[in-house]
Each structure stands twice: as structure tokens, then as C-alpha cells.
C-alpha positions as MATLAB code, in Angstrom:
seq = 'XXXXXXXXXXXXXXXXXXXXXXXXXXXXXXXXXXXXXXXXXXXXXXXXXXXXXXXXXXXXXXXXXXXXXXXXXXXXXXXXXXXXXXXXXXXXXXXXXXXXXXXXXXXXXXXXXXXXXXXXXXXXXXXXXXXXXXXXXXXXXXXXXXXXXXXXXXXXXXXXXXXXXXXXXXXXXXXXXXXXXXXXXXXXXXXXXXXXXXXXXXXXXXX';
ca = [
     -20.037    1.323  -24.159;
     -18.892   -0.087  -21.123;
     -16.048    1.702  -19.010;
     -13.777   -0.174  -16.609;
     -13.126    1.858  -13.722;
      -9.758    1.442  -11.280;
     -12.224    0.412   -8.339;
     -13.747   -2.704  -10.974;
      -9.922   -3.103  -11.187;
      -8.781   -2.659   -7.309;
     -11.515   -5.090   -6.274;
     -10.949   -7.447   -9.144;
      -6.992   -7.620   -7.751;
      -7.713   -8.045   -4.458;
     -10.063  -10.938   -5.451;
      -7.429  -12.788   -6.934;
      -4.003  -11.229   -7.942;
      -3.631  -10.847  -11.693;
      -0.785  -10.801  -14.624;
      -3.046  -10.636  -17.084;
      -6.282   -8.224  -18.640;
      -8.456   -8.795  -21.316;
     -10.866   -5.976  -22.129;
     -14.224   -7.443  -22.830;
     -15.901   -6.220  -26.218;
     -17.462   -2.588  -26.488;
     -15.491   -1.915  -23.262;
     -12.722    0.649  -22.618;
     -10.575    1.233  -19.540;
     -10.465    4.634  -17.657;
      -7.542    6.549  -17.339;
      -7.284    5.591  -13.887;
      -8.168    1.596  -14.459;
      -5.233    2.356  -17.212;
      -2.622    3.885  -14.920;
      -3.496    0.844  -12.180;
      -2.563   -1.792  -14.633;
       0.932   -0.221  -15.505;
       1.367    0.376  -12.108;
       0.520   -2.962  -10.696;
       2.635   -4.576  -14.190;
      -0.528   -5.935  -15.569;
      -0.130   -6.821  -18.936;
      -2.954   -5.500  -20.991;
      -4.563   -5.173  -24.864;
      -5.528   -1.382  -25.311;
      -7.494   -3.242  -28.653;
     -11.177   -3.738  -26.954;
     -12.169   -5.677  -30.197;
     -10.982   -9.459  -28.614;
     -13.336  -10.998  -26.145;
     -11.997  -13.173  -23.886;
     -11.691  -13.782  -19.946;
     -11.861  -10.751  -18.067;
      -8.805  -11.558  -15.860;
      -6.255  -14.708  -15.536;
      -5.175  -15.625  -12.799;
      -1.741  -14.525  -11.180;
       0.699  -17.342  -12.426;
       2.952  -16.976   -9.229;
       6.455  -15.348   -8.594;
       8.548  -16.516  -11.459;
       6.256  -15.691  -14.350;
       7.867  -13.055  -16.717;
       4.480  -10.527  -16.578;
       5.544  -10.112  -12.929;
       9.432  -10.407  -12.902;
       9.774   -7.066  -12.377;
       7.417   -6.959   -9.350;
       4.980   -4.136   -8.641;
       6.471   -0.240   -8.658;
       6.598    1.024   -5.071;
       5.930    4.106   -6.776;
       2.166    3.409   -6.527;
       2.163    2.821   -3.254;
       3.555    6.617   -1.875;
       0.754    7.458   -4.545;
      -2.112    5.926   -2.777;
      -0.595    6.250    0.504;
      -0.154   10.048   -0.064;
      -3.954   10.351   -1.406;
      -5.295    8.275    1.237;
      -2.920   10.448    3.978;
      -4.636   13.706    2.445;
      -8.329   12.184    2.855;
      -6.986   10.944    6.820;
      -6.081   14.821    7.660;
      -9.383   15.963    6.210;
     -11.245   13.860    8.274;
      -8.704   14.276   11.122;
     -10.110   17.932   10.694;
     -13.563   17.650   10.557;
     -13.344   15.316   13.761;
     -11.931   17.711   16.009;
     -14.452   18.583   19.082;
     -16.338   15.440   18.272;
     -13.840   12.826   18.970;
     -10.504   14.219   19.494;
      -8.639   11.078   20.328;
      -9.595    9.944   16.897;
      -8.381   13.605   14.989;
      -5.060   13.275   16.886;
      -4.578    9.602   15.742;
      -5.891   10.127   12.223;
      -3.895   13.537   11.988;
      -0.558   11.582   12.685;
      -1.449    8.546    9.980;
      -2.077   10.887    7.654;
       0.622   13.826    7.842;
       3.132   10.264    7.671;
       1.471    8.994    4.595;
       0.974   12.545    2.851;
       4.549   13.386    3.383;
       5.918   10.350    2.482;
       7.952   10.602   -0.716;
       9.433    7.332   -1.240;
       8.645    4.070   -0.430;
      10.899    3.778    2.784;
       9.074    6.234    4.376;
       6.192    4.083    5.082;
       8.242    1.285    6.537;
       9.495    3.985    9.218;
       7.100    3.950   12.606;
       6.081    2.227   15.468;
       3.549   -0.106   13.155;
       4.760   -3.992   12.843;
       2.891   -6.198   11.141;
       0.458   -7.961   13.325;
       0.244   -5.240   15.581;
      -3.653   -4.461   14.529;
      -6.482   -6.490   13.218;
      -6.460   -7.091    9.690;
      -8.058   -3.494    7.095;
      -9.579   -5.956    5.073;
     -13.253   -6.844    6.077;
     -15.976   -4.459    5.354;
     -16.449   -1.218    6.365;
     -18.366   -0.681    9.423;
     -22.268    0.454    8.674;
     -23.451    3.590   11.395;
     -27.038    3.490   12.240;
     -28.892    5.979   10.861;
     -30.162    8.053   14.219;
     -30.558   11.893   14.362;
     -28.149   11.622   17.315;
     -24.926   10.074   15.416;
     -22.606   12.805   14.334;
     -22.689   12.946   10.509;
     -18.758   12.764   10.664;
     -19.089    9.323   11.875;
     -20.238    8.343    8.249;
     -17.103    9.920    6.964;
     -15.561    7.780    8.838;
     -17.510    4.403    7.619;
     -16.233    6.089    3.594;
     -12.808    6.552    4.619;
     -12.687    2.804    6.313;
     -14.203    1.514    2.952;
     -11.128    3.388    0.820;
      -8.472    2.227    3.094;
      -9.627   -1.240    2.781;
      -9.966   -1.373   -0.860;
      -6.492   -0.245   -1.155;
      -5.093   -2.567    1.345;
      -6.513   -5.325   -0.556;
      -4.934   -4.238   -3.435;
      -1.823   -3.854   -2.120;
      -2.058   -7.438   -0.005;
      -2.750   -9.507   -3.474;
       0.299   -7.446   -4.894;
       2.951   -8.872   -2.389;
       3.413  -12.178   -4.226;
       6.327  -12.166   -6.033;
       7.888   -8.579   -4.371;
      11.199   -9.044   -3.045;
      11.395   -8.869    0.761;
      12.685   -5.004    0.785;
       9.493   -4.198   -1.145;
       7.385   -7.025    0.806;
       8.235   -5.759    4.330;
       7.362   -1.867    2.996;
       3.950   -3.505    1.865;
       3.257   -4.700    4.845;
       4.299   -1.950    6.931;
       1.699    0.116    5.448;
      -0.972   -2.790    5.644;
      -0.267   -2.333    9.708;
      -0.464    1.304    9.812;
      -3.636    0.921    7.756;
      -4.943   -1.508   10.136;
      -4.623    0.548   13.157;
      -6.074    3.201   11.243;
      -9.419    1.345   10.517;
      -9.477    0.098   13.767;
      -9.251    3.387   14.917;
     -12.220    4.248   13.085;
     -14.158    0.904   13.749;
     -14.134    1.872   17.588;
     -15.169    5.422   17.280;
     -18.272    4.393   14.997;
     -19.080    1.487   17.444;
     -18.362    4.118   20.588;
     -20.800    6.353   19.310;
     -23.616    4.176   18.471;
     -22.828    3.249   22.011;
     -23.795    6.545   23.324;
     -26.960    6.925   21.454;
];
């Protein structure tokens, strides 16, 4: 038996957006692959029995599946998770590169206390301000004289991104109160893996 996680999901999405999921046989979805497809208004069979394509594709704004666009809601969720894991490694930064625990301490208290959607769109963050989240995650040499916090970093990076890609395939077919939140966030999440890009690349520097 085969369970479908939300990352299989997240990456899927960001791959190509989806209105569609077909469970493949002997397969099941996670409660958390489960909550991302309501959340993301993915239609789906909870009946594994049917094989079939894994995904189809995203049949653009005016298809029915998607009418109702993709629930904000989701968004405060992730941002507020991804806030908490910011402040933690805001934390564990401190006397090892403080410019980065200040930075990373004021992304994350915004997205951890953010309670609805408009809250992200607030800040100094346009879109286009920072290099696009979405490539991969930055990969610290392995030397006894890189801080182990640095790594942290690299596995923070790679969570951001996933969820920025997520959240850049859901735009299509968002109204532009909900699109311009979206992308907010995408620009705070940006600056906050470039943040973390230069600190990993400063350090290997110094080694």
C-alpha cells in the first residue's frame, strides 16, 4: 500500500497546477495530502479502486473545479507554520550570524502572527523586489568549520521553496485581491531565501 504524502502533492502542483486527482490503485492519500487537495479545490475520488492518470492538468480560470479559486485560508496556514520554523532558526542563529536572526526573526513573527490573509500583503515586500524562492535549495559543503546551523538554513530554504511553488501554480484563476496577497508573500519569501542563500554562500566563504 502506497501512501500519497502532501509533499508528492505540493511538488506535483507546482509542476503543473491541477483541478483534478486520481488516486492510483492500492494507494491512499495522507491526511495531510487530503487536507491540501480541499484546500487547494482539487477535486478528488476518496475510492482508490479506479486507476487512472495521476493528475490532469489545470483546465485554466473558467473551469467549474476552480471557480471558486483557492481558500486564502491555506495560505495564513503555511505562512504561520513556515513563520514558526523562521523564528526557530532566527533563534538558533543568534551569535553566529546575527544579521540573518534579526532578518529571519522579523519574517517570521509577520507570518506567525498573521491571522488573515491581508496580513501578508502588509510590508515593505513588492513583488519583484527579490530573486525568485523557487530554484533549489542551496547545498553547504560539508567542512568541520561550517556552523551546523548553516544546514538548517539549506532545510528551511528547501520548505520555503516548496511552498512558494505551490502557492505560484495556485494564482491562476485567483481574483486580483487574492492574486496580489499571493504574491506578496512569494516576495517576502524571496527575500527570505535570499537571505539565507547569502549567509550559506558567506560562510563557505570564510572557510
Amino acid at each position: 500500500m502506497h501512501y500519497v504524502t502532501e509533499d508528492e502533492l505540493r511538488e506535483a502542483y507546482a509542476r503543473e497546477a491541477f483541478g483534478s486527482y486520481e488516486l492510483p490503485e492500492d494507494a491512499r492519500l495522507t491526511p495531510g495530502a487530503r487536507q491540501f487537495l480541499i484546500d487547494f479545490r482539487v477535486r478528488f475520488e476518496a475510492d482508490a479502486s479506479r486507476a487512472g492518470s495521476r493528475v490532469r492538468p489545470h483546465e485554466g480560470p473558467g473551469a467549474t473545479h476552480r471557480e471558486d479559486g483557492v481558500g486564502l485560508d491555506a495560505l495564513v496556514y503555511d505562512a504561520n507554520l513556515l513563520g514558526a520554523r523562521l523564528r526557530l532558526l532566527a533563534r538558533r542563529t543568534l551569535g553566529v550570524d546575527n544579521t540573518v536572526a534579526r532578518e529571519a526573526e522579523g519574517i517570521g513573527r509577520k507570518w506567525q502572527e498573521a491571522c488573515v490573509a491581508g496580513d501578508l500583503a502588509d510590508g515593505e515586500q513588492e513583488p519583484g523586489q527579490c530573486e525568485s524562492p523557487l530554484g533549489p535549495a542551496p547545498v553547504p559543503a560539508l567542512d568541520a568549520g561550517i556552523h551546523p546551523v548553516f544546514f538548517e538554513m539549506a532545510c528551511v530554504h528547501a520548505q520555503i521553496g516548496r511552498y512558494a511553488r505551490s502557492w505560484a501554480g495556485a494564482q491562476e484563476g485567483m481574483g486580483p485581491t487574492e492574486a496580489r496577497v499571493v504574491r506578496c508573500w512569494l516576495a517576502d519569501a524571496a527575500c527570505a531565501c535570499a537571505l539565507l542563500e547569502g549567509a550559506i554562500a558567506r560562510a563557505e566563504g570564510e572557510v
